mmCIF file of C-alpha atoms in Angstrom:
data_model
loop_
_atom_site.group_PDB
_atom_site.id
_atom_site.type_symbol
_atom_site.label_atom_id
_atom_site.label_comp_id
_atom_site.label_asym_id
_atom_site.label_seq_id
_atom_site.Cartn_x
_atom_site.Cartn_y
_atom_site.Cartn_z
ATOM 1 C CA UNK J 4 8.235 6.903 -7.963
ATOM 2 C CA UNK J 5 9.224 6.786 -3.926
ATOM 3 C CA UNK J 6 10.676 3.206 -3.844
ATOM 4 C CA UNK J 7 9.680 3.006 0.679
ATOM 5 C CA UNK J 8 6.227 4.527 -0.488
ATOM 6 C CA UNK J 9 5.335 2.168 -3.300
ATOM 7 C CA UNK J 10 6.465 -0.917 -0.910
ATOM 8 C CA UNK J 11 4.118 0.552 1.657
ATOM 9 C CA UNK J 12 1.063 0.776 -0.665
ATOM 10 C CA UNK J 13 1.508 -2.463 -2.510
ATOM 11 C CA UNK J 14 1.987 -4.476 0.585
ATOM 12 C CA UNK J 15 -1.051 -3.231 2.321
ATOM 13 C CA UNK J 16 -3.244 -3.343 -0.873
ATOM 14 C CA UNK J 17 -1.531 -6.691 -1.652
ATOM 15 C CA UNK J 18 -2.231 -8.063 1.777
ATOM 16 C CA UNK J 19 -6.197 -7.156 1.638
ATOM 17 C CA UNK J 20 -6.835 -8.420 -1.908
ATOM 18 C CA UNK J 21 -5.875 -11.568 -0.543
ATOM 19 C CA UNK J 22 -7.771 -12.225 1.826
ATOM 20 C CA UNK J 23 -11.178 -14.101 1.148
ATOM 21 C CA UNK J 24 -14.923 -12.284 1.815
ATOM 22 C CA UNK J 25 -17.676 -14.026 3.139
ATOM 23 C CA UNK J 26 -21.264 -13.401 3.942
ATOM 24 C CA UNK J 27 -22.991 -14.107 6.564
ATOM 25 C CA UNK J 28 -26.411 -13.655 9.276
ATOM 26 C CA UNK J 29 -24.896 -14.153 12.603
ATOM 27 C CA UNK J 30 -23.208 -17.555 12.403
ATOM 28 C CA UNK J 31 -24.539 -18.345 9.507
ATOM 29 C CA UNK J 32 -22.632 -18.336 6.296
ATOM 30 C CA UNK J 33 -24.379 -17.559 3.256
ATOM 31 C CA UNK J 34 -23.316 -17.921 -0.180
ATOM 32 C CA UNK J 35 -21.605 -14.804 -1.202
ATOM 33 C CA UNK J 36 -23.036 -13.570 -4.207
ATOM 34 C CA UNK J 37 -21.801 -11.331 -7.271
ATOM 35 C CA UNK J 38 -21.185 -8.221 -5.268
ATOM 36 C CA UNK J 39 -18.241 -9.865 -3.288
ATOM 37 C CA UNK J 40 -16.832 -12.215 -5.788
ATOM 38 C CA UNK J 41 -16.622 -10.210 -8.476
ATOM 39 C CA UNK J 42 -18.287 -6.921 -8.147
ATOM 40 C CA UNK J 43 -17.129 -5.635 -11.482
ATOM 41 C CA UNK J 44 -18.278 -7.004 -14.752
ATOM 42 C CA UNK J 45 -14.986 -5.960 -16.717
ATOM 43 C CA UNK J 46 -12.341 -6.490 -13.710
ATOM 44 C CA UNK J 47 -11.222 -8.898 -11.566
ATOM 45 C CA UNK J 48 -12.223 -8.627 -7.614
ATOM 46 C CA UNK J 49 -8.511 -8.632 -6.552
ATOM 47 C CA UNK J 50 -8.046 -5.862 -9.029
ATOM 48 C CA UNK J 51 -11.010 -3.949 -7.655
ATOM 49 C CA UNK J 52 -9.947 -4.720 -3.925
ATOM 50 C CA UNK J 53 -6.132 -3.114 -4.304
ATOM 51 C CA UNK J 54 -7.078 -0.244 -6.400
ATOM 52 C CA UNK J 55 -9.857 0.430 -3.636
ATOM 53 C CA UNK J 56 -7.627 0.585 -1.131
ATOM 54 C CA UNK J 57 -5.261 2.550 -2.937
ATOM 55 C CA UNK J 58 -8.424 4.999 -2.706
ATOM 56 C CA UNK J 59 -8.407 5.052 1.017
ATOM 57 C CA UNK J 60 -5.103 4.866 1.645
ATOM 58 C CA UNK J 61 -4.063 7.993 -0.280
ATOM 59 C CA UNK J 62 -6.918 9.859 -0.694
ATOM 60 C CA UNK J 63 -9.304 8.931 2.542
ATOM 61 C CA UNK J 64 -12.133 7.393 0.920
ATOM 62 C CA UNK J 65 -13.573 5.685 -2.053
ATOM 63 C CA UNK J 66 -16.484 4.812 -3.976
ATOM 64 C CA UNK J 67 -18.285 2.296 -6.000
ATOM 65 C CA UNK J 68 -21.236 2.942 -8.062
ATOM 66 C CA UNK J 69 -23.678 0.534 -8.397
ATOM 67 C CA UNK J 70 -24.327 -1.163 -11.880
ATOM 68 C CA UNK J 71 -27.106 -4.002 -11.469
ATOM 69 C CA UNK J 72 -29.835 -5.235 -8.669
ATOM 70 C CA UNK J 73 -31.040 -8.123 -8.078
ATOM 71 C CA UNK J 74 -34.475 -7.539 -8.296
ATOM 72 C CA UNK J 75 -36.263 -8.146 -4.939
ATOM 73 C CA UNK J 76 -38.323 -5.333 -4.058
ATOM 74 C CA UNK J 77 -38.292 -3.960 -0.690
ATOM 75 C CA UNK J 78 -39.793 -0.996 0.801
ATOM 76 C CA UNK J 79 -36.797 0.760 1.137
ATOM 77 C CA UNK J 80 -35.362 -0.549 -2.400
ATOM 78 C CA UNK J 81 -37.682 -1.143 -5.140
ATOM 79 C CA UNK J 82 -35.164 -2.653 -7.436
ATOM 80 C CA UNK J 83 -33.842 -4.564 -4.555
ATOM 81 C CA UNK J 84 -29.811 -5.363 -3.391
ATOM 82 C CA UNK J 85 -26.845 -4.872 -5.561
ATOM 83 C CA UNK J 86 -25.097 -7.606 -7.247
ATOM 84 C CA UNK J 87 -22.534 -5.559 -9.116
ATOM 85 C CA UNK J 88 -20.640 -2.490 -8.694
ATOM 86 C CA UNK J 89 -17.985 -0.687 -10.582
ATOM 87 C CA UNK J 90 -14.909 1.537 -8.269
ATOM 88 C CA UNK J 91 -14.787 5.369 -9.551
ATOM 89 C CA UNK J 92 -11.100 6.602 -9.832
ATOM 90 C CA UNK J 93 -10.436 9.241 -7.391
ATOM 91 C CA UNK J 94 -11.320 13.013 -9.057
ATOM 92 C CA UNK J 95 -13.987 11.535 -10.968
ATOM 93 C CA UNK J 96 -16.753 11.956 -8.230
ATOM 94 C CA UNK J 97 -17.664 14.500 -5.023
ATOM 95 C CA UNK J 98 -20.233 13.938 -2.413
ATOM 96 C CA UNK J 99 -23.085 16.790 -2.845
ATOM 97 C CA UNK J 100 -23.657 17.857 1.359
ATOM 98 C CA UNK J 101 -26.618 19.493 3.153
ATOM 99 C CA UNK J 102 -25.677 22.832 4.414
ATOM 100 C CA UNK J 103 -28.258 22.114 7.654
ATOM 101 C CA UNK J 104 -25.928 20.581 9.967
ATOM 102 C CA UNK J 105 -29.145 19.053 11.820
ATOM 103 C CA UNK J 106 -30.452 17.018 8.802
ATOM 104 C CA UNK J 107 -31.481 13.628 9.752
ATOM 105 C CA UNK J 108 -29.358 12.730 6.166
ATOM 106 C CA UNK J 109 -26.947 14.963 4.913
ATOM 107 C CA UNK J 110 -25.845 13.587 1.951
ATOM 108 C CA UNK J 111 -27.904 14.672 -0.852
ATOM 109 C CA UNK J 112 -25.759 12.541 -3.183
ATOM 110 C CA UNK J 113 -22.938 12.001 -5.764
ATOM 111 C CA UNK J 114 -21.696 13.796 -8.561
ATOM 112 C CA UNK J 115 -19.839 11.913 -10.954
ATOM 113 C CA UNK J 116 -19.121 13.279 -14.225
ATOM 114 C CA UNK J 117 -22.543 15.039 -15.274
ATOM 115 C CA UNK J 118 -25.046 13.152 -13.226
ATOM 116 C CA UNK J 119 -26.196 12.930 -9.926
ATOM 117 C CA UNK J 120 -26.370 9.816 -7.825
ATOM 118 C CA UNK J 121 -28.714 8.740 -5.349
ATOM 119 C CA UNK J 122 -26.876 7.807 -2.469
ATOM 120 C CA UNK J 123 -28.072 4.082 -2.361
ATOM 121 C CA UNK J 124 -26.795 3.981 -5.987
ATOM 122 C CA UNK J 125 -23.103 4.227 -4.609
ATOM 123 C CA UNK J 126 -21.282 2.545 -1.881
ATOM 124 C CA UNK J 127 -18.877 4.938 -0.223
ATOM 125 C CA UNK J 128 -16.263 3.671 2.032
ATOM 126 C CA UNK J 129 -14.440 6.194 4.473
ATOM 127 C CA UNK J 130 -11.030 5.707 6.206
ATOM 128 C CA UNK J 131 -11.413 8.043 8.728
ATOM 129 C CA UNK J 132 -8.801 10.627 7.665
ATOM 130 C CA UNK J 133 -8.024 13.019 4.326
ATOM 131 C CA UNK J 134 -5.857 10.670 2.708
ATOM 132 C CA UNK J 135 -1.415 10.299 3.084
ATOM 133 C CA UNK J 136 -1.567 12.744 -0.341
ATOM 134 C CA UNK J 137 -2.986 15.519 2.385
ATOM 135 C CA UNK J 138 -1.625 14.783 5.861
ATOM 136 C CA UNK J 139 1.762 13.529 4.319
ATOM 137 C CA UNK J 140 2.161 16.004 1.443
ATOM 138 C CA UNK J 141 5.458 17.323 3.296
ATOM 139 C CA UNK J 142 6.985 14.306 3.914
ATOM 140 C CA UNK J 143 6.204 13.013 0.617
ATOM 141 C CA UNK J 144 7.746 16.103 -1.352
ATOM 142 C CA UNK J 145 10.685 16.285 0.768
ATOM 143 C CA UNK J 146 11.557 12.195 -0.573
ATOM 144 C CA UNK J 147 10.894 13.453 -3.722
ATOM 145 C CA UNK J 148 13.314 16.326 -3.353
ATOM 146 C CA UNK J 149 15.621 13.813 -1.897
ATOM 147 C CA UNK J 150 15.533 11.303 -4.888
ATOM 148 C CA UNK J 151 16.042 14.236 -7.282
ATOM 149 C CA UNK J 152 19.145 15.741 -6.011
ATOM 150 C CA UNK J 153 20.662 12.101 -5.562
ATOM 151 C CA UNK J 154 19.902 11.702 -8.973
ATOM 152 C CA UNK J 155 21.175 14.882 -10.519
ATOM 153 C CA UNK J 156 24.597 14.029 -8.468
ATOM 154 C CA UNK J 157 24.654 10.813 -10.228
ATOM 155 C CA UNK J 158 23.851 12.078 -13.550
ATOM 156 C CA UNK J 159 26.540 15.013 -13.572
ATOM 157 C CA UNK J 160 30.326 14.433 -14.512
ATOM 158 C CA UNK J 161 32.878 15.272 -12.203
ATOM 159 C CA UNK J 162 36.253 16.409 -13.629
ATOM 160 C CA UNK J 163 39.046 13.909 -12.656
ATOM 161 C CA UNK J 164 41.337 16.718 -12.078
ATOM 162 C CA UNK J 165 42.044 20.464 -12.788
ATOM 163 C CA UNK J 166 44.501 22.590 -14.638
ATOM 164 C CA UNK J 167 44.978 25.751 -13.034
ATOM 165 C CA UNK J 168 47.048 28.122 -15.367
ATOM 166 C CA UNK J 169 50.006 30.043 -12.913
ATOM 167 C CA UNK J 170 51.253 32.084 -15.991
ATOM 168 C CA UNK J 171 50.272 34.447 -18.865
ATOM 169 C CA UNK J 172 46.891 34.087 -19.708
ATOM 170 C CA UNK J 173 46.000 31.686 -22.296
ATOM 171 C CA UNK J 174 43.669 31.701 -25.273
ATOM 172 C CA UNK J 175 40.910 28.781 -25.991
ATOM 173 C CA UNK J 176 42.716 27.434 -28.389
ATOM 174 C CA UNK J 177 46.005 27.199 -26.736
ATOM 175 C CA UNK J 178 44.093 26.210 -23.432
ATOM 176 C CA UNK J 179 42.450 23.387 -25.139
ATOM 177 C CA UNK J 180 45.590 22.225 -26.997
ATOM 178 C CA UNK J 181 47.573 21.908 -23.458
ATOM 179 C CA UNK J 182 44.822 19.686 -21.860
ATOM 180 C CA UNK J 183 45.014 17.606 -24.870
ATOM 181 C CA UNK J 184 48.561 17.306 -24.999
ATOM 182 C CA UNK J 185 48.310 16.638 -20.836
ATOM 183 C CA UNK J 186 45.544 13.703 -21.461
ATOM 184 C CA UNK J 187 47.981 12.359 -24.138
ATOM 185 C CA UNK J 188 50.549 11.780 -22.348
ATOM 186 C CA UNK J 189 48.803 10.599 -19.744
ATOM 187 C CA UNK J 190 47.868 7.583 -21.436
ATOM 188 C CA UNK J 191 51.545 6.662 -22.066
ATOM 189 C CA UNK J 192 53.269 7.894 -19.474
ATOM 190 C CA UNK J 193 52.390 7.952 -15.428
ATOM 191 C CA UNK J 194 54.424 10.618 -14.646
ATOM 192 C CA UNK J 195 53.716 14.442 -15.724
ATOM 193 C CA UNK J 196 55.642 17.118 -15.938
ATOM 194 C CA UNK J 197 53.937 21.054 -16.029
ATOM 195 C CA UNK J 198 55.641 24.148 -16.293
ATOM 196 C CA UNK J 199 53.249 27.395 -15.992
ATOM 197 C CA UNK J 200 50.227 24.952 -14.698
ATOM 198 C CA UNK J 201 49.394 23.222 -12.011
ATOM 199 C CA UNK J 202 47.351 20.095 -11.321
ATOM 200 C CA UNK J 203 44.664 19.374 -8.659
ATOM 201 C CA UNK J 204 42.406 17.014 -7.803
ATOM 202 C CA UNK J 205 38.643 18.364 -7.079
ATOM 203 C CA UNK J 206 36.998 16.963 -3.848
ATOM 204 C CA UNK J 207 34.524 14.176 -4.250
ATOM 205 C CA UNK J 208 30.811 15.290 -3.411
ATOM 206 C CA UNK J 209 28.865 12.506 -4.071
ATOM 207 C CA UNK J 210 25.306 11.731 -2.281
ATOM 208 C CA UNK J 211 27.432 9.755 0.310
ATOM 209 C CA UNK J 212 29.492 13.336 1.173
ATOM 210 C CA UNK J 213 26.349 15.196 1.357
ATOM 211 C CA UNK J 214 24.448 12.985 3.396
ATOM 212 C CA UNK J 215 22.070 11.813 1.062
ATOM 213 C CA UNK J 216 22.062 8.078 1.928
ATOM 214 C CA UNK J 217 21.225 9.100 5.669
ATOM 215 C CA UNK J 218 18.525 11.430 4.706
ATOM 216 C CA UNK J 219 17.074 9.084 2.183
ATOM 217 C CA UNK J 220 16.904 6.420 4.442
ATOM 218 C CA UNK J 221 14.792 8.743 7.173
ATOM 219 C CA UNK J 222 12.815 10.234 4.679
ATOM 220 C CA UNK J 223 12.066 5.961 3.958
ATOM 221 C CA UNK J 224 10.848 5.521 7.634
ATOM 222 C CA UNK J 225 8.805 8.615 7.938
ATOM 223 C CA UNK J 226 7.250 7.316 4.732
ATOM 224 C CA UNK J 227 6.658 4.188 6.889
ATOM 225 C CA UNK J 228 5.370 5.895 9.453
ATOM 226 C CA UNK J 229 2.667 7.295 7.288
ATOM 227 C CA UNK J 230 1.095 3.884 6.385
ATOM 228 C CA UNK J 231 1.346 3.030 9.962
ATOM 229 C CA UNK J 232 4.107 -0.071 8.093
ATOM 230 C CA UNK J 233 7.043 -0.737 10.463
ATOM 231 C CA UNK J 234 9.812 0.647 9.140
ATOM 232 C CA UNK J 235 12.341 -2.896 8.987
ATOM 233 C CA UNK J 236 8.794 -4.545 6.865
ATOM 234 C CA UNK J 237 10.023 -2.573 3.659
ATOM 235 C CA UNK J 238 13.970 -2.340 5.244
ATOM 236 C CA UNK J 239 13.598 0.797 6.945
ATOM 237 C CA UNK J 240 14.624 1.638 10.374
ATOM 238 C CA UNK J 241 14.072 4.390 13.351
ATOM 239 C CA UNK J 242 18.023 5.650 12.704
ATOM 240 C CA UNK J 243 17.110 5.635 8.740
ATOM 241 C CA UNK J 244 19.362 2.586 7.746
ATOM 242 C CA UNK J 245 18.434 -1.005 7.172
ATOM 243 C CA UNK J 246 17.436 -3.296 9.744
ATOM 244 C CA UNK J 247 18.099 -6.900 10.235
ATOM 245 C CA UNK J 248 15.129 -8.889 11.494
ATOM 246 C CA UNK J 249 15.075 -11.503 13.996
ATOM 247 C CA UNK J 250 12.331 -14.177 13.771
ATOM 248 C CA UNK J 251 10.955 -12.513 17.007
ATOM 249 C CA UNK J 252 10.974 -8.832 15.417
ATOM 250 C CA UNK J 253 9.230 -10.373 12.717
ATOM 251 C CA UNK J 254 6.670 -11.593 14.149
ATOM 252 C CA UNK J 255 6.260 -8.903 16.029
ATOM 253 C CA UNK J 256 6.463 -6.346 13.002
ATOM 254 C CA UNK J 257 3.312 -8.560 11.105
ATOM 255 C CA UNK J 258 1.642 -8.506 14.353
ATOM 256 C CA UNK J 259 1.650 -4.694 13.982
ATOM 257 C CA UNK J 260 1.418 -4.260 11.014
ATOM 258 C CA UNK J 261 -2.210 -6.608 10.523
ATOM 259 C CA UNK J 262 -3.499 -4.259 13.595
ATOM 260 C CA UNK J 263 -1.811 -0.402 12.071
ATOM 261 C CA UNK J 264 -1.741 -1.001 8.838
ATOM 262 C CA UNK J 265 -4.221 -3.502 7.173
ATOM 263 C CA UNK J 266 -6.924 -3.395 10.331
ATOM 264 C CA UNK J 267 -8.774 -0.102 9.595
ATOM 265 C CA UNK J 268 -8.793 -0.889 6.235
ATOM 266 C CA UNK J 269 -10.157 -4.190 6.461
ATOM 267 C CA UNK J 270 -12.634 -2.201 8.713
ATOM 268 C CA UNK J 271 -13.727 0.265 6.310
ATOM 269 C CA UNK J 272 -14.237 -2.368 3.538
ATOM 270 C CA UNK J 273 -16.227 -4.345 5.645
ATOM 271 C CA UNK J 274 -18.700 -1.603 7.083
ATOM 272 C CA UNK J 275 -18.743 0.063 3.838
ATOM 273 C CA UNK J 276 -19.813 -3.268 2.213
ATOM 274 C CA UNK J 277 -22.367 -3.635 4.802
ATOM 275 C CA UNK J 278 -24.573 -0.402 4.570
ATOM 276 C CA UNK J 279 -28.440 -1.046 5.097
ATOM 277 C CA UNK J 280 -28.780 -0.331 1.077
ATOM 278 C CA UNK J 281 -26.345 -2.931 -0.168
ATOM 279 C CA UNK J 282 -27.379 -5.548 2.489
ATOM 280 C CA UNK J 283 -30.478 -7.032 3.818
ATOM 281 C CA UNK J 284 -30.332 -6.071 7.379
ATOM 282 C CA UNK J 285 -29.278 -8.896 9.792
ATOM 283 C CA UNK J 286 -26.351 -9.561 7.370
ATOM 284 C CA UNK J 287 -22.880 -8.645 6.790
ATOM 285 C CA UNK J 288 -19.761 -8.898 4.895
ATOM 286 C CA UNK J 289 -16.376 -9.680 6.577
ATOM 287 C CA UNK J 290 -12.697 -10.963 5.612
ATOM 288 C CA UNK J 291 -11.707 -14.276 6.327
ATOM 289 C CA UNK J 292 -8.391 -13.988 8.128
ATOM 290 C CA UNK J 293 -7.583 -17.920 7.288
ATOM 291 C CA UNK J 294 -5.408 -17.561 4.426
ATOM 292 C CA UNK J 295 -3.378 -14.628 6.052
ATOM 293 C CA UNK J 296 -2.747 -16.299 9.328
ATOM 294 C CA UNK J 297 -1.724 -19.622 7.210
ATOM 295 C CA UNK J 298 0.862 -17.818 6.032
ATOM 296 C CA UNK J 299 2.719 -17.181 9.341
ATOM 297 C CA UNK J 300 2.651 -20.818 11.258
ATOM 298 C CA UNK J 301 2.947 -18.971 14.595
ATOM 299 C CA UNK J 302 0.340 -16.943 14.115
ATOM 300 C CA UNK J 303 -1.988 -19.418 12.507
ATOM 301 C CA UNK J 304 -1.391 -21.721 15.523
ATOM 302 C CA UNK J 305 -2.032 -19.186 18.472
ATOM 303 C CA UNK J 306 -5.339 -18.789 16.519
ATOM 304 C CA UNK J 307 -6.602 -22.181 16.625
ATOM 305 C CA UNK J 308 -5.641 -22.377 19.944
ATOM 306 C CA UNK J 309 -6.779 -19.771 21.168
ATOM 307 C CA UNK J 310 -10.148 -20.811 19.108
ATOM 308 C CA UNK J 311 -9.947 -24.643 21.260
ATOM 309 C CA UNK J 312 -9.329 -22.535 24.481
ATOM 310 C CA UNK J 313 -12.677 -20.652 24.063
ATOM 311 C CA UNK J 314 -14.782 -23.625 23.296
ATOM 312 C CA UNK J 315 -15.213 -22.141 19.572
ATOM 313 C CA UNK J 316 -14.236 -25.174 17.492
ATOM 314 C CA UNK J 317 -13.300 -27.816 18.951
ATOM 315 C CA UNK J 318 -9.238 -29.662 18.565
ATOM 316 C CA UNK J 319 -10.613 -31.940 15.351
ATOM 317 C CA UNK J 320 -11.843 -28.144 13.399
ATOM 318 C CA UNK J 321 -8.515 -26.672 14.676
ATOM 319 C CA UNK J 322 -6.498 -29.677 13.044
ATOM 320 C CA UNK J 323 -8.341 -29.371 9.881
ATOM 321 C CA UNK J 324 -7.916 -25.914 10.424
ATOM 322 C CA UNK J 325 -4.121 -26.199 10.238
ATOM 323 C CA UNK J 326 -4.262 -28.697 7.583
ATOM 324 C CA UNK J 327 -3.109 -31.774 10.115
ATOM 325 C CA UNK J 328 -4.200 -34.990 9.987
ATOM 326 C CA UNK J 329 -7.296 -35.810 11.785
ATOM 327 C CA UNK J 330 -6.570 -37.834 14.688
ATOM 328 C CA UNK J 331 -8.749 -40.626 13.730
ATOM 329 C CA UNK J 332 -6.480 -41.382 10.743
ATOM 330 C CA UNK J 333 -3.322 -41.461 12.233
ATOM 331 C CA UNK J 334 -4.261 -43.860 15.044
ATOM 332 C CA UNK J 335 -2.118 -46.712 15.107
ATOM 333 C CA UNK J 336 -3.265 -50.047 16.173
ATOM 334 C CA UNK J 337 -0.228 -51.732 18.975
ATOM 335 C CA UNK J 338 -2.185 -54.844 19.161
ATOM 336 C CA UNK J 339 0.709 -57.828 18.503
ATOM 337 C CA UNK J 340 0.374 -59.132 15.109
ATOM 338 C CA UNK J 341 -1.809 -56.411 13.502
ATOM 339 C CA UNK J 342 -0.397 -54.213 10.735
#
């Protein structure tokens, strides 16, 4: 219900579910399989992907239990690799622990619901932290706080003006019969006269009078700040107001926020996804970053080149890369005479 921390969570989920998984062994690319294409029988993966990192972001980890194998037998997994998984809403599971704090393997398993889990029948992914819900609970109730006052403010009538009675003292009936007789003749006449009474006109307090714009728009950036987002990304900024963005800042505020914000996510998909029980070892699973540095020219660029610079791929791959024309089709012959 936090406008700056919705914005945070959907871009950052948004961002990942976008990007494209591959397999591989080494430099190798292998075809990708079931578990990374669409791990969930009922669900989409981009669907699975967001509401995972929703998981992580909030709460600091997040789990998948596994549904289906494919089979090969190995010595460490008789029914083999996993081909589909299913994500388990946050609440619905806890990791069972080894009190022995010199255990080779601590974690006995999972409990989810009324069973128990072997731990190669789940695949946990950890963030590295207890989750924005713990570490940001203050910040995050004092926007709420924030958003309910402004909206209480909003919601209550002020009175337009107020007769204060300078006489005897008058009964509710007579009281409400001279305000009605005072908003009558109002309405056809601009100018009032008032004998016994006086009129005044209350002070505004609206959010703007109490500060409430100012304070919203901090409590917006320390919401930021959170999510490791910068602040001008979902129009926050250090001094709590907007902030215009040049085509330098925002490059530079993508720049940040791929490496704060989306990188140790990314990171904890792809070691999570690549646990000795869901792959064979020797392989991995990784996000392609094409896609997302398409999106920003610049960035996509610097990439290729920095790709040609290295001896990587060579200028034809970085072309095709880009999307431009190879160079053998837009040779032009300048002989005389030949079109």
């Amino acid at each position: 219900s936090i406008p700056s921390f919705a914005a945070c969570r959907n871009l950052i989920a948004g961002t990942v579910a976008q990007l494209s998984l591959q397999r591989s062994r080494g430099t190798d690319i292998l075809a990708p399989g079931h578990l990374i294409t669409q791990p969930d029988p009922d669900d989409t993966l981009a669907n699975v992907l967001e509401w995972t990192v929703d998981d992580l972001l909030l709460q600091g980890k997040a789990c998948w239990v596994i549904l289906a194998r494919d089979g090969i037998e190995t010595q460490q997994l008789p029914r083999g690799y996993p081909v589909r998984a299913r994500r388990l809403p946050p609440g619905s599971w806890s990791e069972v622990w080894d009190d022995n704090l010199a255990s080779y393997k601590r974690l006995i398993g999972v409990e989810a619901g009324d069973q128990m889990l072997d731990p190669t029948d789940v695949i946990i992914f950890r963030n590295g932290n207890e989750g924005i819900l713990t570490y940001g609970a203050n910040t995050i109730r004092a926007a709420l706080h924030l958003d309910d006052a402004a909206s209480r403010i909003v919601a209550s009538d002020l009175p337009a003006g107020i007769l204060k009675n300078e006489s005897a003292e008058l009964g509710p009936e007579e009281a409400r019969e001279l305000v009605e007789q005072f908003v009558a003749a109002r309405k056809t006449n601009a100018i009032a006269f008032l004998q016994g009474v006086s009129f005044e006109t209350p002070s505004a307090r609206t959010a703007a009078d109490l500060q409430m714009a100012e304070a919203r728009g901090i409590a917006a950036t320390e919401i930021a700040r959170l999510f490791n987002v910068p602040g001008p990304m979902i129009g926050a900024a250090p001094t709590g107001n907007g902030a215009s963005m040049t085509y330098s800042s925002v490059l530079q505020s993508w720049s940040a926020f791929t490496k704060q914000a989306v990188g140790p996510v990314v990171v904890a998909l792809e070691q999570g996804l690549s646990m000795p029980h869901v792959l064979p070892r020797g392989q991995q699973i990784t996000f392609g970053v094409e896609a997302f540095l398409r999106s920003d020219p610049q960035a996509a660029v610097d990439y290729a080149t920095a790709l040609v610079g290295a001896s990587i791929i060579s200028a034809e791959e970085a072309r095709s890369y880009l999307g431009v024309p190879s160079s053998a089709t837009t040779t032009r012959d300048t002989t005389p005479g030949v079109v």
